[in-house]
mmCIF file of C-alpha atoms and ligand atoms in Angstrom:
data_model
loop_
_atom_site.group_PDB
_atom_site.id
_atom_site.type_symbol
_atom_site.label_atom_id
_atom_site.label_comp_id
_atom_site.label_asym_id
_atom_site.label_seq_id
_atom_site.Cartn_x
_atom_site.Cartn_y
_atom_site.Cartn_z
ATOM 1 C CA MET A 1 145.438 91.137 18.672
ATOM 2 C CA THR A 2 141.761 91.189 19.557
ATOM 3 C CA GLN A 3 139.922 93.738 17.444
ATOM 4 C CA SER A 4 137.882 95.745 19.846
ATOM 5 C CA ALA A 5 137.102 99.425 19.821
ATOM 6 C CA LEU A 6 137.235 99.127 23.595
ATOM 7 C CA ARG A 7 140.725 97.879 24.283
ATOM 8 C CA ALA A 8 142.077 99.001 27.606
ATOM 9 C CA ASP A 9 145.422 100.163 26.170
ATOM 10 C CA GLU A 10 143.632 102.566 23.863
ATOM 11 C CA GLN A 11 141.774 104.478 26.459
ATOM 12 C CA ASP A 12 142.460 108.040 27.457
ATOM 13 C CA GLY A 13 141.210 107.758 31.047
ATOM 14 C CA LEU A 14 141.184 104.776 33.324
ATOM 15 C CA HIS A 15 138.588 102.222 34.016
ATOM 16 C CA VAL A 16 138.756 101.367 37.631
ATOM 17 C CA ALA A 17 136.600 98.698 39.138
ATOM 18 C CA ILE A 18 136.278 98.083 42.943
ATOM 19 C CA ILE A 19 135.101 95.122 44.969
ATOM 20 C CA MET A 20 133.943 96.974 47.979
ATOM 21 C CA ASP A 21 134.465 94.353 50.578
ATOM 22 C CA GLY A 22 134.825 94.244 54.378
ATOM 23 C CA ASN A 23 131.794 96.190 55.607
ATOM 24 C CA GLY A 24 130.688 93.379 57.931
ATOM 25 C CA ARG A 25 134.098 92.814 59.423
ATOM 26 C CA TRP A 26 134.638 96.562 59.869
ATOM 27 C CA ALA A 27 131.508 96.670 61.956
ATOM 28 C CA ARG A 28 132.336 93.478 63.940
ATOM 29 C CA GLU A 29 135.783 94.760 64.738
ATOM 30 C CA ARG A 30 133.994 97.631 66.542
ATOM 31 C CA GLY A 31 131.509 95.472 68.241
ATOM 32 C CA ARG A 32 128.657 96.715 65.944
ATOM 33 C CA ARG A 33 126.156 94.938 63.772
ATOM 34 C CA ARG A 34 127.065 94.325 60.083
ATOM 35 C CA GLU A 35 124.408 96.835 59.086
ATOM 36 C CA SER A 36 126.436 99.687 60.568
ATOM 37 C CA GLY A 37 129.309 98.640 58.303
ATOM 38 C CA HIS A 38 127.054 98.934 55.281
ATOM 39 C CA ARG A 39 125.962 102.322 56.299
ATOM 40 C CA GLU A 40 129.600 103.498 56.552
ATOM 41 C CA GLY A 41 130.321 101.765 53.304
ATOM 42 C CA ALA A 42 127.789 104.030 51.554
ATOM 43 C CA LYS A 43 129.774 107.019 52.739
ATOM 44 C CA ALA A 44 133.001 105.543 51.327
ATOM 45 C CA VAL A 45 131.196 105.339 47.951
ATOM 46 C CA ARG A 46 130.618 109.066 48.045
ATOM 47 C CA ARG A 47 134.295 109.815 48.879
ATOM 48 C CA VAL A 48 135.593 107.590 46.056
ATOM 49 C CA VAL A 49 133.201 108.977 43.445
ATOM 50 C CA GLU A 50 134.193 112.508 44.452
ATOM 51 C CA ALA A 51 137.959 111.687 44.201
ATOM 52 C CA SER A 52 137.768 109.782 40.902
ATOM 53 C CA PRO A 53 137.707 112.464 38.129
ATOM 54 C CA ASP A 54 140.823 114.254 39.508
ATOM 55 C CA LEU A 55 142.685 110.986 39.458
ATOM 56 C CA GLY A 56 142.222 110.419 35.837
ATOM 57 C CA ILE A 57 139.427 107.959 36.131
ATOM 58 C CA ASP A 58 136.909 108.016 33.321
ATOM 59 C CA VAL A 59 134.895 104.967 34.234
ATOM 60 C CA LEU A 60 134.336 103.716 37.833
ATOM 61 C CA THR A 61 132.576 100.322 38.289
ATOM 62 C CA LEU A 62 131.591 99.500 41.859
ATOM 63 C CA TYR A 63 130.448 96.031 42.977
ATOM 64 C CA ALA A 64 127.579 96.763 45.301
ATOM 65 C CA PHE A 65 125.574 93.503 45.387
ATOM 66 C CA SER A 66 126.435 90.254 43.784
ATOM 67 C CA SER A 67 123.875 87.745 42.541
ATOM 68 C CA ASP A 68 125.217 85.403 45.244
ATOM 69 C CA ASN A 69 124.551 88.028 47.894
ATOM 70 C CA TRP A 70 120.788 87.104 47.702
ATOM 71 C CA GLN A 71 121.781 84.145 49.844
ATOM 72 C CA ARG A 72 122.454 86.444 52.864
ATOM 73 C CA PRO A 73 119.859 86.788 55.585
ATOM 74 C CA GLN A 74 116.820 88.547 54.324
ATOM 75 C CA ARG A 75 117.202 91.368 56.855
ATOM 76 C CA GLU A 76 120.686 92.192 55.521
ATOM 77 C CA VAL A 77 119.530 92.048 51.938
ATOM 78 C CA GLN A 78 116.656 94.408 52.683
ATOM 79 C CA LEU A 79 118.959 96.794 54.349
ATOM 80 C CA LEU A 80 121.365 96.730 51.423
ATOM 81 C CA MET A 81 118.374 97.503 49.036
ATOM 82 C CA LYS A 82 117.258 100.364 51.331
ATOM 83 C CA LEU A 83 120.769 101.887 51.299
ATOM 84 C CA PHE A 84 120.854 101.606 47.558
ATOM 85 C CA ARG A 85 117.484 103.326 47.303
ATOM 86 C CA ARG A 86 118.669 106.037 49.722
ATOM 87 C CA TYR A 87 121.854 106.545 47.825
ATOM 88 C CA LEU A 88 119.971 107.090 44.521
ATOM 89 C CA LYS A 89 117.471 109.473 46.113
ATOM 90 C CA SER A 90 120.058 111.544 47.985
ATOM 91 C CA GLU A 91 122.894 111.593 45.503
ATOM 92 C CA ILE A 92 121.366 111.987 42.105
ATOM 93 C CA ALA A 93 121.174 115.814 42.091
ATOM 94 C CA GLU A 94 124.753 115.997 43.303
ATOM 95 C CA LEU A 95 125.947 113.449 40.785
ATOM 96 C CA LYS A 96 124.314 115.446 38.042
ATOM 97 C CA ALA A 97 125.812 118.689 39.314
ATOM 98 C CA GLU A 98 129.287 117.083 39.326
ATOM 99 C CA GLY A 99 128.874 115.682 35.843
ATOM 100 C CA VAL A 100 128.633 112.067 36.904
ATOM 101 C CA ARG A 101 126.704 109.710 34.729
ATOM 102 C CA LEU A 102 125.177 106.868 36.651
ATOM 103 C CA GLN A 103 124.469 103.442 35.115
ATOM 104 C CA VAL A 104 123.348 100.288 36.944
ATOM 105 C CA ILE A 105 124.618 97.024 35.608
ATOM 106 C CA GLY A 106 123.225 93.540 36.557
ATOM 107 C CA ARG A 107 119.802 91.941 36.549
ATOM 108 C CA ARG A 108 116.815 94.052 37.215
ATOM 109 C CA ASP A 109 114.010 91.450 37.172
ATOM 110 C CA ARG A 110 114.621 90.501 40.787
ATOM 111 C CA LEU A 111 114.622 94.035 42.123
ATOM 112 C CA ALA A 112 111.577 95.711 43.587
ATOM 113 C CA PRO A 113 109.679 97.644 40.849
ATOM 114 C CA ASP A 114 109.920 100.984 42.661
ATOM 115 C CA LEU A 115 113.761 100.507 42.895
ATOM 116 C CA VAL A 116 113.872 99.715 39.131
ATOM 117 C CA ARG A 117 111.897 102.905 38.436
ATOM 118 C CA LEU A 118 114.282 104.893 40.595
ATOM 119 C CA ILE A 119 117.239 103.361 38.748
ATOM 120 C CA GLU A 120 115.702 104.283 35.370
ATOM 121 C CA GLU A 121 114.969 107.882 36.580
ATOM 122 C CA SER A 122 118.535 108.293 37.954
ATOM 123 C CA GLU A 123 120.050 107.007 34.681
ATOM 124 C CA GLU A 124 117.916 109.318 32.668
ATOM 125 C CA ALA A 125 118.689 112.323 34.817
ATOM 126 C CA THR A 126 122.426 111.863 34.440
ATOM 127 C CA GLN A 127 122.463 110.631 30.858
ATOM 128 C CA ILE A 128 124.183 113.617 29.399
ATOM 129 C CA CYS A 129 126.952 113.821 32.116
ATOM 130 C CA ARG A 130 130.430 113.166 30.839
ATOM 131 C CA ARG A 131 133.010 113.920 33.569
ATOM 132 C CA LEU A 132 132.837 110.420 35.078
ATOM 133 C CA SER A 133 130.821 107.280 34.274
ATOM 134 C CA LEU A 134 129.814 105.610 37.469
ATOM 135 C CA ARG A 135 128.618 102.036 37.085
ATOM 136 C CA LEU A 136 126.991 100.327 40.000
ATOM 137 C CA ALA A 137 126.889 96.512 39.747
ATOM 138 C CA VAL A 138 123.747 95.264 41.486
ATOM 139 C CA ASP A 139 122.467 91.678 41.238
ATOM 140 C CA TYR A 140 125.530 91.147 39.100
ATOM 141 C CA SER A 141 127.063 87.894 38.111
ATOM 142 C CA SER A 142 129.703 87.667 35.430
ATOM 143 C CA ARG A 143 129.135 84.062 34.847
ATOM 144 C CA ASP A 144 125.372 84.581 34.306
ATOM 145 C CA LEU A 145 126.273 87.279 31.764
ATOM 146 C CA LEU A 146 128.732 84.975 30.042
ATOM 147 C CA VAL A 147 126.209 82.210 29.803
ATOM 148 C CA SER A 148 123.604 84.560 28.181
ATOM 149 C CA ALA A 149 126.304 86.044 25.933
ATOM 150 C CA VAL A 150 127.308 82.575 24.750
ATOM 151 C CA ARG A 151 123.682 81.722 24.087
ATOM 152 C CA ALA A 152 123.405 84.863 22.019
ATOM 153 C CA ALA A 153 126.562 83.987 20.072
ATOM 154 C CA ALA A 154 125.855 80.323 19.674
ATOM 155 C CA ALA A 155 124.004 80.754 16.463
ATOM 156 C CA ARG A 156 126.795 82.815 14.856
ATOM 157 C CA THR A 157 129.132 80.084 13.695
ATOM 158 C CA ASP A 158 130.029 82.320 10.747
ATOM 159 C CA LEU A 159 132.039 84.679 12.904
ATOM 160 C CA ASP A 160 135.821 84.712 13.361
ATOM 161 C CA ARG A 161 137.468 85.035 16.779
ATOM 162 C CA ALA A 162 137.780 88.705 16.665
ATOM 163 C CA SER A 163 134.112 89.347 15.649
ATOM 164 C CA LEU A 164 132.873 86.775 18.090
ATOM 165 C CA SER A 165 135.029 88.269 20.830
ATOM 166 C CA LEU A 166 133.461 91.651 20.137
ATOM 167 C CA LEU A 167 129.980 90.226 20.161
ATOM 168 C CA LEU A 168 130.609 88.511 23.455
ATOM 169 C CA GLY A 169 132.011 91.578 24.937
ATOM 170 C CA GLN A 170 128.960 93.609 23.914
ATOM 171 C CA ALA A 171 126.589 90.922 25.307
ATOM 172 C CA MET A 172 128.482 90.997 28.578
ATOM 173 C CA HIS A 173 127.193 94.454 29.313
ATOM 174 C CA THR A 174 123.611 94.774 30.456
ATOM 175 C CA GLU A 175 123.560 98.312 29.242
ATOM 176 C CA GLU A 176 126.139 99.986 27.025
ATOM 177 C CA PRO A 177 129.571 98.711 26.233
ATOM 178 C CA ALA A 178 132.370 99.866 28.563
ATOM 179 C CA PRO A 179 136.124 99.678 28.142
ATOM 180 C CA ASP A 180 138.069 96.784 29.603
ATOM 181 C CA VAL A 181 139.096 97.292 33.185
ATOM 182 C CA ASP A 182 142.568 98.825 33.748
ATOM 183 C CA LEU A 183 142.718 98.538 37.483
ATOM 184 C CA LEU A 184 140.693 96.261 39.815
ATOM 185 C CA ILE A 185 140.860 97.039 43.519
ATOM 186 C CA ARG A 186 139.524 94.741 46.189
ATOM 187 C CA THR A 187 139.320 95.978 49.689
ATOM 188 C CA GLY A 188 138.839 93.776 52.829
ATOM 189 C CA GLY A 189 141.884 91.501 52.440
ATOM 190 C CA GLU A 190 140.384 88.686 50.274
ATOM 191 C CA LYS A 191 142.181 87.927 47.075
ATOM 192 C CA ARG A 192 139.517 86.700 44.759
ATOM 193 C CA LEU A 193 137.159 88.110 42.020
ATOM 194 C CA SER A 194 133.850 86.740 43.377
ATOM 195 C CA ASP A 195 132.190 86.599 39.961
ATOM 196 C CA PHE A 196 132.960 90.269 39.111
ATOM 197 C CA LEU A 197 133.817 91.442 35.528
ATOM 198 C CA LEU A 198 135.551 88.139 34.629
ATOM 199 C CA TRP A 199 135.638 89.052 30.904
ATOM 200 C CA GLU A 200 136.526 92.782 31.260
ATOM 201 C CA CYS A 201 139.416 92.035 33.680
ATOM 202 C CA ALA A 202 141.404 89.883 31.162
ATOM 203 C CA TYR A 203 144.347 92.321 31.300
ATOM 204 C CA ALA A 204 143.406 94.323 34.464
ATOM 205 C CA GLU A 205 146.034 95.115 36.970
ATOM 206 C CA LEU A 206 144.975 93.771 40.427
ATOM 207 C CA VAL A 207 145.444 95.586 43.600
ATOM 208 C CA PHE A 208 144.396 93.966 46.878
ATOM 209 C CA THR A 209 144.265 95.973 50.099
ATOM 210 C CA ASP A 210 143.620 94.778 53.677
ATOM 211 C CA ARG A 211 141.783 98.047 54.368
ATOM 212 C CA MET A 212 138.070 97.418 55.042
ATOM 213 C CA TRP A 213 135.773 99.305 52.620
ATOM 214 C CA PRO A 214 134.357 101.786 55.144
ATOM 215 C CA ASP A 215 137.903 102.937 55.797
ATOM 216 C CA PHE A 216 138.662 103.512 52.076
ATOM 217 C CA GLN A 217 139.383 107.099 51.280
ATOM 218 C CA GLY A 218 140.501 109.162 48.338
ATOM 219 C CA ASP A 219 144.113 108.734 49.461
ATOM 220 C CA ALA A 220 143.870 104.984 49.276
ATOM 221 C CA LEU A 221 142.477 105.305 45.743
ATOM 222 C CA ALA A 222 145.324 107.599 44.832
ATOM 223 C CA GLN A 223 147.797 105.086 46.208
ATOM 224 C CA ALA A 224 146.322 102.253 44.179
ATOM 225 C CA ILE A 225 146.521 104.333 41.066
ATOM 226 C CA SER A 226 150.183 105.085 41.787
ATOM 227 C CA GLU A 227 150.817 101.412 42.199
ATOM 228 C CA TYR A 228 149.019 100.805 38.870
ATOM 229 C CA SER A 229 151.187 103.509 37.178
ATOM 230 C CA SER A 230 154.297 101.682 38.283
ATOM 231 C CA ARG A 231 153.211 98.415 36.626
ATOM 232 C CA ASN A 232 154.331 97.486 33.160
ATOM 233 C CA ARG A 233 151.337 96.450 31.096
ATOM 234 C CA ARG A 234 152.492 94.307 28.133
ATOM 235 C CA PHE A 235 149.321 92.759 26.805
ATOM 236 C CA GLY A 236 151.318 89.703 25.750
ATOM 237 C CA ARG A 237 153.985 91.716 23.908
ATOM 238 C CA VAL A 238 157.540 92.369 24.949
ATOM 239 C CA ALA A 239 158.270 95.353 27.226
ATOM 240 C CA GLU A 240 159.291 98.597 25.419
ATOM 241 C CA ALA A 241 163.036 99.083 25.199
ATOM 242 C CA SER A 242 163.839 95.498 25.924
HETATM 243 C C1 IPE B 1 130.798 94.057 51.225
HETATM 244 O O1 IPE B 1 130.979 93.822 52.514
HETATM 245 C C2 IPE B 1 129.391 94.544 50.884
HETATM 246 C C3 IPE B 1 128.505 93.555 50.182
HETATM 247 C C4 IPE B 1 129.006 92.356 49.823
HETATM 248 C C5 IPE B 1 127.205 93.907 49.913
HETATM 249 P P1 IPE B 1 130.685 92.484 53.195
HETATM 250 O O2 IPE B 1 129.203 92.566 53.724
HETATM 251 O O3 IPE B 1 130.852 91.257 52.306
HETATM 252 O O4 IPE B 1 131.618 92.426 54.470
HETATM 253 P P2 IPE B 1 132.454 91.214 54.999
HETATM 254 O O5 IPE B 1 133.197 90.719 53.846
HETATM 255 O O6 IPE B 1 131.417 90.256 55.560
HETATM 256 O O7 IPE B 1 133.367 91.848 55.998
HETATM 257 C C1 IPE B 2 131.690 90.423 46.811
HETATM 258 O O1 IPE B 2 131.878 90.342 48.092
HETATM 259 C C2 IPE B 2 130.493 91.155 46.389
HETATM 260 C C3 IPE B 2 130.476 92.536 46.776
HETATM 261 C C4 IPE B 2 131.508 93.227 47.280
HETATM 262 C C5 IPE B 2 129.289 93.305 46.407
HETATM 263 P P1 IPE B 2 131.444 89.055 48.930
HETATM 264 O O2 IPE B 2 131.780 89.326 50.380
HETATM 265 O O3 IPE B 2 130.045 88.732 48.713
HETATM 266 O O4 IPE B 2 132.386 87.917 48.335
HETATM 267 P P2 IPE B 2 132.942 86.561 48.995
HETATM 268 O O5 IPE B 2 131.671 85.804 49.434
HETATM 269 O O6 IPE B 2 133.795 86.895 50.059
HETATM 270 O O7 IPE B 2 133.607 85.876 47.812
HETATM 271 MG MG1 MG B 3 132.567 90.160 51.994
#
């Protein structure tokens, strides 16, 4: 068994990760521009964050912008950055009041300096909050992180599998370590991971829904958790009572 203080089966609350997909299609289906889908998507983030603590979620990691998303038209990228800024400015007081700790994971060196400052201020303001840990993945690429983690570990030929595994796991997080993912949800109908939390999802339960992200509500999250609860997680062992 991998020796890690952060194994998913040893956690109290759940780590839920969401690939928030389908904003563009949601808008197109309504004859609107993709941008309007992203605006609605930001509202869905609020709803899901609000619903999470009562559903037993301790850690919520949301995929907001992948490193590959830089390849989108500049106008769309700018709007996404603007919405991200707006979210931080408008939500931080509320998050703090609700006991939500915000952390942003991913590269920061390609973000605008004022956005980086805002991220740092938001993280600092909510640092002591403990009710929910909200991690927003921005300019995030699991493969990039794996490559840098392997580079960091390459010199440590003295380590056994368990210690190396722990070291890699730590190096995969741009900030603090987080538990493995228990439940990964992807909205929008696609059934792929798109370079998200590849390491942390080793034993995650996967739930794919056709619902587009702007239509995602607390009830859909509750439904996904109920589906998760009905699954039998074995971590390579045999099922209990079998
Ligand atoms: C997810 O929605 C939001 C981001 C990737 C930033 P999309 O913009 O990918 O929406 P679709 O998949 O094109 O519908
Ligand atoms: C993944 O969605 C990234 C986010 C949700 C932020 P994409 O829409 O970019 O993924 P692909 O291109 O369909 O794999
Ligand atoms: Mg998409």
